[in-house]
GROMACS .gro file of C-alpha atoms in nm:
model
  465
    1UNK     CA    1  -0.500  -2.957  -0.921
    2UNK     CA    2  -0.672  -2.914  -1.258
    3UNK     CA    3  -1.005  -2.885  -1.078
    4UNK     CA    4  -0.874  -2.599  -0.862
    5UNK     CA    5  -0.737  -2.415  -1.165
    6UNK     CA    6  -1.069  -2.465  -1.339
    7UNK     CA    7  -1.250  -2.302  -1.046
    8UNK     CA    8  -1.030  -1.992  -1.066
    9UNK     CA    9  -1.080  -1.953  -1.441
   10UNK     CA   10  -1.454  -2.021  -1.411
   11UNK     CA   11  -1.487  -1.757  -1.139
   12UNK     CA   12  -1.310  -1.500  -1.356
   13UNK     CA   13  -1.531  -1.561  -1.657
   14UNK     CA   14  -1.845  -1.581  -1.443
   15UNK     CA   15  -1.759  -1.241  -1.299
   16UNK     CA   16  -1.729  -1.105  -1.653
   17UNK     CA   17  -2.070  -1.246  -1.741
   18UNK     CA   18  -2.248  -1.010  -1.503
   19UNK     CA   19  -2.225  -0.713  -1.739
   20UNK     CA   20  -2.538  -0.568  -1.903
   21UNK     CA   21  -2.576  -0.359  -2.219
   22UNK     CA   22  -2.610   0.008  -2.303
   23UNK     CA   23  -2.729   0.250  -2.571
   24UNK     CA   24  -2.488   0.479  -2.748
   25UNK     CA   25  -2.588   0.763  -2.979
   26UNK     CA   26  -2.942   0.621  -2.978
   27UNK     CA   27  -2.837   0.320  -3.188
   28UNK     CA   28  -2.845  -0.026  -3.031
   29UNK     CA   29  -2.523  -0.218  -3.084
   30UNK     CA   30  -2.606  -0.587  -3.107
   31UNK     CA   31  -2.263  -0.678  -2.969
   32UNK     CA   32  -2.364  -0.509  -2.644
   33UNK     CA   33  -2.678  -0.716  -2.582
   34UNK     CA   34  -2.668  -0.906  -2.254
   35UNK     CA   35  -2.738  -1.238  -2.428
   36UNK     CA   36  -2.440  -1.191  -2.663
   37UNK     CA   37  -2.204  -1.072  -2.390
   38UNK     CA   38  -2.313  -1.353  -2.159
   39UNK     CA   39  -2.286  -1.598  -2.446
   40UNK     CA   40  -1.925  -1.500  -2.510
   41UNK     CA   41  -1.844  -1.535  -2.141
   42UNK     CA   42  -2.019  -1.872  -2.116
   43UNK     CA   43  -1.839  -2.002  -2.425
   44UNK     CA   44  -1.504  -1.884  -2.292
   45UNK     CA   45  -1.576  -2.051  -1.957
   46UNK     CA   46  -1.664  -2.378  -2.130
   47UNK     CA   47  -1.351  -2.377  -2.348
   48UNK     CA   48  -1.119  -2.295  -2.058
   49UNK     CA   49  -1.287  -2.550  -1.833
   50UNK     CA   50  -1.261  -2.824  -2.095
   51UNK     CA   51  -0.895  -2.740  -2.151
   52UNK     CA   52  -0.806  -2.770  -1.781
   53UNK     CA   53  -1.012  -3.082  -1.724
   54UNK     CA   54  -0.868  -3.276  -2.018
   55UNK     CA   55  -0.513  -3.149  -2.071
   56UNK     CA   56  -0.355  -3.330  -1.775
   57UNK     CA   57  -0.527  -3.669  -1.799
   58UNK     CA   58  -0.224  -3.860  -1.922
   59UNK     CA   59   0.045  -3.677  -1.724
   60UNK     CA   60   0.173  -3.746  -1.375
   61UNK     CA   61   0.151  -3.453  -1.138
   62UNK     CA   62   0.487  -3.291  -1.058
   63UNK     CA   63   0.680  -3.408  -1.364
   64UNK     CA   64   0.864  -3.167  -1.596
   65UNK     CA   65   0.611  -3.241  -1.868
   66UNK     CA   66   0.326  -3.155  -1.629
   67UNK     CA   67   0.472  -2.815  -1.533
   68UNK     CA   68   0.550  -2.729  -1.897
   69UNK     CA   69   0.197  -2.818  -2.009
   70UNK     CA   70   0.040  -2.634  -1.714
   71UNK     CA   71   0.219  -2.314  -1.818
   72UNK     CA   72   0.088  -2.352  -2.173
   73UNK     CA   73  -0.269  -2.412  -2.052
   74UNK     CA   74  -0.245  -2.109  -1.822
   75UNK     CA   75  -0.127  -1.896  -2.114
   76UNK     CA   76  -0.400  -2.019  -2.351
   77UNK     CA   77  -0.665  -1.953  -2.089
   78UNK     CA   78  -0.530  -1.607  -2.008
   79UNK     CA   79  -0.528  -1.512  -2.376
   80UNK     CA   80  -0.892  -1.627  -2.407
   81UNK     CA   81  -0.987  -1.410  -2.108
   82UNK     CA   82  -0.801  -1.114  -2.257
   83UNK     CA   83  -0.983  -1.158  -2.587
   84UNK     CA   84  -1.314  -1.181  -2.400
   85UNK     CA   85  -1.237  -0.852  -2.223
   86UNK     CA   86  -1.154  -0.678  -2.549
   87UNK     CA   87  -1.468  -0.811  -2.719
   88UNK     CA   88  -1.714  -0.726  -2.440
   89UNK     CA   89  -1.535  -0.410  -2.319
   90UNK     CA   90  -1.702  -0.202  -2.045
   91UNK     CA   91  -1.707  -0.375  -1.708
   92UNK     CA   92  -1.513  -0.668  -1.853
   93UNK     CA   93  -1.213  -0.437  -1.905
   94UNK     CA   94  -1.241  -0.323  -1.542
   95UNK     CA   95  -1.240  -0.680  -1.413
   96UNK     CA   96  -0.956  -0.776  -1.647
   97UNK     CA   97  -0.749  -0.482  -1.518
   98UNK     CA   98  -0.809  -0.600  -1.163
   99UNK     CA   99  -0.708  -0.961  -1.238
  100UNK     CA  100  -0.399  -0.839  -1.422
  101UNK     CA  101  -0.277  -0.673  -1.103
  102UNK     CA  102  -0.309  -0.979  -0.875
  103UNK     CA  103   0.053  -1.094  -0.908
  104UNK     CA  104   0.050  -1.237  -0.556
  105UNK     CA  105  -0.253  -1.460  -0.625
  106UNK     CA  106  -0.281  -1.559  -0.991
  107UNK     CA  107  -0.025  -1.745  -1.206
  108UNK     CA  108   0.224  -1.528  -1.392
  109UNK     CA  109   0.079  -1.630  -1.730
  110UNK     CA  110  -0.253  -1.469  -1.633
  111UNK     CA  111  -0.116  -1.146  -1.489
  112UNK     CA  112   0.139  -1.083  -1.765
  113UNK     CA  113  -0.127  -1.142  -2.035
  114UNK     CA  114  -0.398  -0.929  -1.870
  115UNK     CA  115  -0.158  -0.646  -1.780
  116UNK     CA  116  -0.199  -0.506  -2.132
  117UNK     CA  117  -0.546  -0.390  -2.027
  118UNK     CA  118  -0.389  -0.140  -1.785
  119UNK     CA  119  -0.260   0.083  -2.063
  120UNK     CA  120  -0.357  -0.078  -2.395
  121UNK     CA  121  -0.729  -0.145  -2.354
  122UNK     CA  122  -0.952  -0.105  -2.662
  123UNK     CA  123  -0.995   0.263  -2.743
  124UNK     CA  124  -1.274   0.465  -2.895
  125UNK     CA  125  -1.206   0.601  -3.244
  126UNK     CA  126  -1.126   0.970  -3.292
  127UNK     CA  127  -1.454   1.001  -3.479
  128UNK     CA  128  -1.646   0.876  -3.172
  129UNK     CA  129  -1.454   1.112  -2.943
  130UNK     CA  130  -1.514   1.411  -3.171
  131UNK     CA  131  -1.885   1.327  -3.186
  132UNK     CA  132  -1.912   1.329  -2.806
  133UNK     CA  133  -1.722   1.660  -2.788
  134UNK     CA  134  -1.954   1.819  -3.046
  135UNK     CA  135  -2.262   1.695  -2.863
  136UNK     CA  136  -2.149   1.798  -2.515
  137UNK     CA  137  -1.975   2.128  -2.574
  138UNK     CA  138  -2.228   2.230  -2.840
  139UNK     CA  139  -2.526   2.122  -2.625
  140UNK     CA  140  -2.676   1.955  -2.936
  141UNK     CA  141  -2.796   1.621  -2.801
  142UNK     CA  142  -2.887   1.483  -2.459
  143UNK     CA  143  -2.804   1.111  -2.446
  144UNK     CA  144  -3.000   0.908  -2.189
  145UNK     CA  145  -2.849   0.599  -2.033
  146UNK     CA  146  -3.071   0.294  -2.008
  147UNK     CA  147  -2.996   0.052  -1.727
  148UNK     CA  148  -3.105  -0.311  -1.750
  149UNK     CA  149  -3.109  -0.545  -1.455
  150UNK     CA  150  -2.872  -0.838  -1.490
  151UNK     CA  151  -3.004  -1.196  -1.476
  152UNK     CA  152  -3.002  -1.372  -1.140
  153UNK     CA  153  -2.643  -1.459  -1.061
  154UNK     CA  154  -2.460  -1.621  -0.771
  155UNK     CA  155  -2.238  -1.321  -0.708
  156UNK     CA  156  -2.520  -1.071  -0.664
  157UNK     CA  157  -2.300  -0.845  -0.451
  158UNK     CA  158  -2.090  -0.785  -0.762
  159UNK     CA  159  -2.393  -0.698  -0.972
  160UNK     CA  160  -2.523  -0.458  -0.706
  161UNK     CA  161  -2.188  -0.283  -0.676
  162UNK     CA  162  -2.142  -0.258  -1.053
  163UNK     CA  163  -2.489  -0.106  -1.094
  164UNK     CA  164  -2.415   0.147  -0.822
  165UNK     CA  165  -2.060   0.240  -0.918
  166UNK     CA  166  -2.060   0.241  -1.298
  167UNK     CA  167  -2.284   0.552  -1.331
  168UNK     CA  168  -2.057   0.730  -1.081
  169UNK     CA  169  -1.746   0.641  -1.282
  170UNK     CA  170  -1.910   0.775  -1.600
  171UNK     CA  171  -1.999   1.112  -1.443
  172UNK     CA  172  -1.690   1.313  -1.534
  173UNK     CA  173  -1.795   1.624  -1.343
  174UNK     CA  174  -1.804   1.412  -1.030
  175UNK     CA  175  -1.463   1.270  -1.119
  176UNK     CA  176  -1.324   1.621  -1.156
  177UNK     CA  177  -1.454   1.721  -0.812
  178UNK     CA  178  -1.311   1.402  -0.661
  179UNK     CA  179  -0.977   1.487  -0.819
  180UNK     CA  180  -0.970   1.835  -0.668
  181UNK     CA  181  -1.088   1.708  -0.328
  182UNK     CA  182  -0.811   1.451  -0.297
  183UNK     CA  183  -0.549   1.699  -0.422
  184UNK     CA  184  -0.645   1.942  -0.144
  185UNK     CA  185  -0.686   1.667   0.114
  186UNK     CA  186  -0.335   1.527   0.052
  187UNK     CA  187  -0.157   1.852  -0.030
  188UNK     CA  188   0.087   1.784   0.257
  189UNK     CA  189   0.243   1.504   0.049
  190UNK     CA  190   0.483   1.690  -0.187
  191UNK     CA  191   0.546   1.371  -0.386
  192UNK     CA  192   0.180   1.330  -0.488
  193UNK     CA  193   0.061   1.491  -0.811
  194UNK     CA  194  -0.302   1.504  -0.925
  195UNK     CA  195  -0.368   1.648  -1.274
  196UNK     CA  196  -0.549   1.983  -1.273
  197UNK     CA  197  -0.895   2.004  -1.429
  198UNK     CA  198  -0.985   2.247  -1.710
  199UNK     CA  199  -1.344   2.317  -1.609
  200UNK     CA  200  -1.419   2.539  -1.908
  201UNK     CA  201  -1.364   2.236  -2.135
  202UNK     CA  202  -1.539   1.975  -1.921
  203UNK     CA  203  -1.894   1.840  -1.900
  204UNK     CA  204  -2.060   1.533  -1.754
  205UNK     CA  205  -1.930   1.327  -2.050
  206UNK     CA  206  -1.599   1.506  -2.113
  207UNK     CA  207  -1.317   1.562  -1.868
  208UNK     CA  208  -1.025   1.774  -1.984
  209UNK     CA  209  -0.723   1.774  -1.756
  210UNK     CA  210  -0.355   1.848  -1.740
  211UNK     CA  211  -0.140   1.596  -1.928
  212UNK     CA  212   0.069   1.376  -1.696
  213UNK     CA  213   0.394   1.205  -1.794
  214UNK     CA  214   0.560   0.906  -1.634
  215UNK     CA  215   0.595   0.529  -1.631
  216UNK     CA  216   0.352   0.282  -1.480
  217UNK     CA  217   0.410   0.211  -1.113
  218UNK     CA  218   0.479  -0.159  -1.186
  219UNK     CA  219   0.738  -0.088  -1.458
  220UNK     CA  220   1.065  -0.176  -1.285
  221UNK     CA  221   1.266  -0.125  -1.603
  222UNK     CA  222   1.140   0.234  -1.635
  223UNK     CA  223   1.232   0.302  -1.272
  224UNK     CA  224   1.578   0.153  -1.311
  225UNK     CA  225   1.639   0.357  -1.627
  226UNK     CA  226   1.534   0.682  -1.457
  227UNK     CA  227   1.701   0.617  -1.121
  228UNK     CA  228   1.378   0.579  -0.924
  229UNK     CA  229   1.395   0.386  -0.594
  230UNK     CA  230   1.121   0.119  -0.588
  231UNK     CA  231   1.125   0.115  -0.207
  232UNK     CA  232   1.061   0.489  -0.193
  233UNK     CA  233   0.772   0.454  -0.438
  234UNK     CA  234   0.619   0.165  -0.244
  235UNK     CA  235   0.653   0.351   0.088
  236UNK     CA  236   0.504   0.674  -0.048
  237UNK     CA  237   0.214   0.490  -0.212
  238UNK     CA  238   0.147   0.324   0.123
  239UNK     CA  239   0.146   0.666   0.294
  240UNK     CA  240  -0.108   0.799   0.044
  241UNK     CA  241  -0.351   0.512   0.085
  242UNK     CA  242  -0.309   0.476   0.461
  243UNK     CA  243  -0.399   0.844   0.496
  244UNK     CA  244  -0.701   0.806   0.270
  245UNK     CA  245  -0.832   0.490   0.436
  246UNK     CA  246  -0.762   0.529   0.806
  247UNK     CA  247  -0.754   0.905   0.861
  248UNK     CA  248  -0.972   1.067   0.595
  249UNK     CA  249  -1.220   0.794   0.501
  250UNK     CA  250  -1.218   0.907   0.136
  251UNK     CA  251  -1.052   0.636  -0.073
  252UNK     CA  252  -0.945   0.619  -0.438
  253UNK     CA  253  -1.055   0.265  -0.528
  254UNK     CA  254  -0.896   0.196  -0.867
  255UNK     CA  255  -0.517   0.200  -0.818
  256UNK     CA  256  -0.436  -0.045  -1.096
  257UNK     CA  257  -0.091   0.021  -1.247
  258UNK     CA  258  -0.232   0.214  -1.544
  259UNK     CA  259  -0.376   0.471  -1.302
  260UNK     CA  260  -0.057   0.527  -1.100
  261UNK     CA  261   0.237   0.690  -1.278
  262UNK     CA  262   0.586   0.760  -1.143
  263UNK     CA  263   0.859   0.992  -1.263
  264UNK     CA  264   1.148   1.211  -1.154
  265UNK     CA  265   1.058   1.579  -1.170
  266UNK     CA  266   1.288   1.744  -1.430
  267UNK     CA  267   1.330   2.052  -1.209
  268UNK     CA  268   1.356   1.922  -0.853
  269UNK     CA  269   1.488   1.573  -0.945
  270UNK     CA  270   1.257   1.435  -0.675
  271UNK     CA  271   1.039   1.129  -0.729
  272UNK     CA  272   0.669   1.194  -0.791
  273UNK     CA  273   0.360   0.973  -0.793
  274UNK     CA  274   0.073   1.082  -1.019
  275UNK     CA  275  -0.273   0.949  -0.939
  276UNK     CA  276  -0.515   0.921  -1.232
  277UNK     CA  277  -0.881   0.820  -1.283
  278UNK     CA  278  -1.073   0.963  -0.989
  279UNK     CA  279  -1.414   0.832  -1.089
  280UNK     CA  280  -1.445   0.564  -0.821
  281UNK     CA  281  -1.413   0.666  -0.455
  282UNK     CA  282  -1.545   0.508  -0.139
  283UNK     CA  283  -1.660   0.725   0.150
  284UNK     CA  284  -1.617   0.530   0.473
  285UNK     CA  285  -1.865   0.573   0.757
  286UNK     CA  286  -1.686   0.685   1.079
  287UNK     CA  287  -1.779   0.376   1.285
  288UNK     CA  288  -1.676   0.144   1.002
  289UNK     CA  289  -1.345   0.329   0.955
  290UNK     CA  290  -1.260   0.313   1.327
  291UNK     CA  291  -1.336  -0.060   1.348
  292UNK     CA  292  -1.123  -0.109   1.039
  293UNK     CA  293  -0.840   0.081   1.213
  294UNK     CA  294  -0.874  -0.138   1.523
  295UNK     CA  295  -0.875  -0.454   1.312
  296UNK     CA  296  -0.552  -0.362   1.135
  297UNK     CA  297  -0.386  -0.270   1.464
  298UNK     CA  298  -0.482  -0.616   1.594
  299UNK     CA  299  -0.353  -0.783   1.277
  300UNK     CA  300  -0.020  -0.602   1.299
  301UNK     CA  301   0.027  -0.693   1.667
  302UNK     CA  302  -0.100  -1.050   1.638
  303UNK     CA  303  -0.384  -0.978   1.883
  304UNK     CA  304  -0.614  -1.265   1.791
  305UNK     CA  305  -0.886  -1.163   2.035
  306UNK     CA  306  -0.898  -0.824   1.865
  307UNK     CA  307  -0.884  -0.982   1.519
  308UNK     CA  308  -1.191  -1.191   1.594
  309UNK     CA  309  -1.380  -0.910   1.770
  310UNK     CA  310  -1.338  -0.650   1.498
  311UNK     CA  311  -1.375  -0.896   1.211
  312UNK     CA  312  -1.713  -0.992   1.355
  313UNK     CA  313  -1.807  -0.626   1.399
  314UNK     CA  314  -1.726  -0.575   1.030
  315UNK     CA  315  -1.968  -0.851   0.932
  316UNK     CA  316  -1.739  -1.154   0.885
  317UNK     CA  317  -1.911  -1.361   1.156
  318UNK     CA  318  -1.767  -1.709   1.200
  319UNK     CA  319  -1.560  -1.658   0.884
  320UNK     CA  320  -1.334  -1.415   1.073
  321UNK     CA  321  -1.023  -1.631   1.014
  322UNK     CA  322  -1.079  -1.638   0.638
  323UNK     CA  323  -1.155  -1.265   0.646
  324UNK     CA  324  -0.820  -1.194   0.813
  325UNK     CA  325  -0.636  -1.402   0.551
  326UNK     CA  326  -0.821  -1.239   0.259
  327UNK     CA  327  -0.759  -0.891   0.398
  328UNK     CA  328  -0.386  -0.942   0.449
  329UNK     CA  329  -0.316  -1.203   0.178
  330UNK     CA  330  -0.123  -1.392   0.446
  331UNK     CA  331  -0.154  -1.744   0.580
  332UNK     CA  332  -0.337  -1.810   0.906
  333UNK     CA  333   0.000  -1.899   1.064
  334UNK     CA  334   0.137  -1.554   0.977
  335UNK     CA  335  -0.181  -1.384   1.101
  336UNK     CA  336  -0.154  -1.563   1.436
  337UNK     CA  337   0.207  -1.453   1.477
  338UNK     CA  338   0.139  -1.091   1.380
  339UNK     CA  339   0.188  -0.995   1.016
  340UNK     CA  340   0.445  -0.726   1.098
  341UNK     CA  341   0.677  -0.978   1.265
  342UNK     CA  342   0.664  -1.255   1.004
  343UNK     CA  343   0.818  -1.172   0.664
  344UNK     CA  344   0.645  -1.274   0.343
  345UNK     CA  345   0.809  -1.582   0.192
  346UNK     CA  346   0.784  -1.747  -0.148
  347UNK     CA  347   0.654  -2.066   0.010
  348UNK     CA  348   0.373  -1.874   0.178
  349UNK     CA  349   0.275  -1.714  -0.154
  350UNK     CA  350   0.274  -2.056  -0.322
  351UNK     CA  351   0.056  -2.192  -0.040
  352UNK     CA  352  -0.195  -1.908  -0.087
  353UNK     CA  353  -0.206  -1.949  -0.465
  354UNK     CA  354  -0.249  -2.325  -0.433
  355UNK     CA  355  -0.528  -2.313  -0.175
  356UNK     CA  356  -0.721  -2.007  -0.298
  357UNK     CA  357  -0.946  -2.207  -0.532
  358UNK     CA  358  -1.052  -2.443  -0.253
  359UNK     CA  359  -1.211  -2.159  -0.057
  360UNK     CA  360  -1.410  -1.991  -0.336
  361UNK     CA  361  -1.751  -2.087  -0.188
  362UNK     CA  362  -1.653  -1.950   0.154
  363UNK     CA  363  -1.504  -1.635  -0.002
  364UNK     CA  364  -1.828  -1.582  -0.194
  365UNK     CA  365  -2.025  -1.618   0.130
  366UNK     CA  366  -1.789  -1.376   0.306
  367UNK     CA  367  -1.828  -1.113   0.033
  368UNK     CA  368  -2.205  -1.140   0.065
  369UNK     CA  369  -2.182  -1.081   0.441
  370UNK     CA  370  -1.950  -0.783   0.477
  371UNK     CA  371  -2.073  -0.421   0.443
  372UNK     CA  372  -2.072  -0.285   0.089
  373UNK     CA  373  -1.800  -0.038   0.191
  374UNK     CA  374  -1.566  -0.332   0.244
  375UNK     CA  375  -1.590  -0.457  -0.115
  376UNK     CA  376  -1.410  -0.162  -0.272
  377UNK     CA  377  -1.153  -0.164   0.009
  378UNK     CA  378  -1.077  -0.529  -0.066
  379UNK     CA  379  -1.037  -0.440  -0.432
  380UNK     CA  380  -0.803  -0.155  -0.338
  381UNK     CA  381  -0.600  -0.383  -0.111
  382UNK     CA  382  -0.569  -0.638  -0.392
  383UNK     CA  383  -0.440  -0.382  -0.640
  384UNK     CA  384  -0.191  -0.227  -0.398
  385UNK     CA  385  -0.065  -0.571  -0.297
  386UNK     CA  386  -0.020  -0.659  -0.663
  387UNK     CA  387   0.195  -0.348  -0.711
  388UNK     CA  388   0.407  -0.437  -0.406
  389UNK     CA  389   0.453  -0.790  -0.540
  390UNK     CA  390   0.574  -0.661  -0.876
  391UNK     CA  391   0.810  -0.413  -0.709
  392UNK     CA  392   0.925  -0.690  -0.469
  393UNK     CA  393   0.858  -0.472  -0.164
  394UNK     CA  394   0.590  -0.679   0.014
  395UNK     CA  395   0.838  -0.792   0.279
  396UNK     CA  396   0.913  -0.431   0.377
  397UNK     CA  397   0.807  -0.329   0.728
  398UNK     CA  398   0.761   0.037   0.626
  399UNK     CA  399   0.404  -0.027   0.508
  400UNK     CA  400   0.303  -0.156   0.852
  401UNK     CA  401   0.472   0.138   1.023
  402UNK     CA  402   0.285   0.385   0.800
  403UNK     CA  403  -0.044   0.205   0.861
  404UNK     CA  404   0.016   0.199   1.235
  405UNK     CA  405   0.098   0.569   1.235
  406UNK     CA  406  -0.225   0.655   1.053
  407UNK     CA  407  -0.431   0.427   1.280
  408UNK     CA  408  -0.288   0.596   1.589
  409UNK     CA  409  -0.370   0.940   1.449
  410UNK     CA  410  -0.722   0.835   1.351
  411UNK     CA  411  -0.801   0.686   1.692
  412UNK     CA  412  -0.656   0.989   1.873
  413UNK     CA  413  -0.863   1.225   1.662
  414UNK     CA  414  -1.175   1.025   1.746
  415UNK     CA  415  -1.099   1.026   2.121
  416UNK     CA  416  -1.037   1.402   2.118
  417UNK     CA  417  -1.373   1.457   1.948
  418UNK     CA  418  -1.540   1.259   2.230
  419UNK     CA  419  -1.343   1.420   2.515
  420UNK     CA  420  -1.554   1.636   2.747
  421UNK     CA  421  -1.271   1.832   2.904
  422UNK     CA  422  -0.958   2.010   2.794
  423UNK     CA  423  -0.743   1.798   3.025
  424UNK     CA  424  -0.875   1.480   2.863
  425UNK     CA  425  -0.793   1.618   2.516
  426UNK     CA  426  -0.439   1.701   2.632
  427UNK     CA  427  -0.405   1.351   2.777
  428UNK     CA  428  -0.512   1.194   2.445
  429UNK     CA  429  -0.269   1.415   2.251
  430UNK     CA  430   0.021   1.325   2.481
  431UNK     CA  431  -0.058   0.954   2.448
  432UNK     CA  432  -0.067   0.997   2.069
  433UNK     CA  433   0.273   1.169   2.071
  434UNK     CA  434   0.425   0.892   2.286
  435UNK     CA  435   0.293   0.622   2.050
  436UNK     CA  436   0.412   0.804   1.739
  437UNK     CA  437   0.755   0.865   1.895
  438UNK     CA  438   0.775   0.496   1.980
  439UNK     CA  439   0.705   0.409   1.618
  440UNK     CA  440   0.973   0.653   1.499
  441UNK     CA  441   1.230   0.499   1.736
  442UNK     CA  442   1.134   0.151   1.613
  443UNK     CA  443   1.169   0.271   1.253
  444UNK     CA  444   1.513   0.415   1.332
  445UNK     CA  445   1.625   0.089   1.490
  446UNK     CA  446   1.513  -0.102   1.181
  447UNK     CA  447   1.708   0.139   0.961
  448UNK     CA  448   2.023   0.105   1.174
  449UNK     CA  449   1.987  -0.273   1.171
  450UNK     CA  450   1.954  -0.277   0.793
  451UNK     CA  451   2.244  -0.045   0.706
  452UNK     CA  452   2.619  -0.110   0.718
  453UNK     CA  453   2.654   0.081   1.044
  454UNK     CA  454   2.404  -0.157   1.203
  455UNK     CA  455   2.599  -0.458   1.080
  456UNK     CA  456   2.922  -0.310   1.214
  457UNK     CA  457   2.768  -0.229   1.555
  458UNK     CA  458   2.618  -0.577   1.583
  459UNK     CA  459   2.955  -0.735   1.507
  460UNK     CA  460   3.128  -0.505   1.759
  461UNK     CA  461   2.880  -0.583   2.036
  462UNK     CA  462   2.913  -0.955   1.966
  463UNK     CA  463   3.294  -0.924   1.986
  464UNK     CA  464   3.282  -0.727   2.310
  465UNK     CA  465   3.039  -0.973   2.465
   0.00000   0.00000   0.00000
């Protein structure tokens, strides 16, 4: 057991160690040198590893003393990772934010400790901010970024993605355009709010936008205090991301809790979701998006032939079973039965957490195989699943219904675009309507079953029978 926990902690710190260094204001900060950043990560890895490998030597597994000590070791290790993030900043903060959202996978000591990075990450001083504003708005200085290649590292897919995505995230004009694009694209969702951009006060290094109020999407106490329904929030968040992924192919890829705010509008008293930080988006290629739709439809139905076929088409190869489990965060038993028909249980979550460390080599191989587009989608899935776990809504069937609805629409749109006759387009549209109506009827039946009326009707039918 200690060896498995060591692997998880070592992976986390090894991921952190892939960050390079940068120049700011033409002065080299020694703390940002690769050798120093890597040295911190290596030292943290060594300390955590030693702690896990030695702490449990004289304790029997499963005793009260063992569980108490394990919690303390988890907490010590999580605090060391948090301190490493704060010291190395940059990409380390990004990875720490991601780990802090994986409630369904990592021990609670890790997620609760790293959650502070969602909204309380190290900040630049006002003097640094004012300097950037003077430089950018006054056109005084042009600062050039210098990119250094990272040392050879086992997780080279991570290095490649970081090198590609970090410059995009730091281009604030691009972020502003992404923000406006998604606001227009999802304007039909009245509950979604995207802050407006003040273009006259924005440059490539400064983004000035409308101030947004609200609590973090994983703050259950805030929602309870303000009368916000967690199930409504979870369902609406699922609608937003299902539309982005399956229908539009333009996906916001950083939905950690600090970037998703919720509130009740003071005027309408309706619940709103505000989406922040639009620097990182993934544009999905049409063929990739359609295969991804087909894969999720197969996963929801428990169509194992389809699961294998489309997993292989998405690059998983003979690791298709592991790919299905990673994608859904469900056990292979649940995947075989159809994830929409088997509720998430605590024992299943414990099984996944316990076994995750054993499959790190295979997961690494899988991440090297799949298309680069898949990596950010997996990150997005992880973060959304973490939010659902915190809100305790993972067992809800509404997310699968929303996903199915978007997949049906996406496939119908594709078939219409390929249709050569008007009659064929009408046929596709009618089939789409029938499928969507079937989903709505199913959703209604689930609602009736779950409410008091459903309970009363079930009891009456049983009595009459």
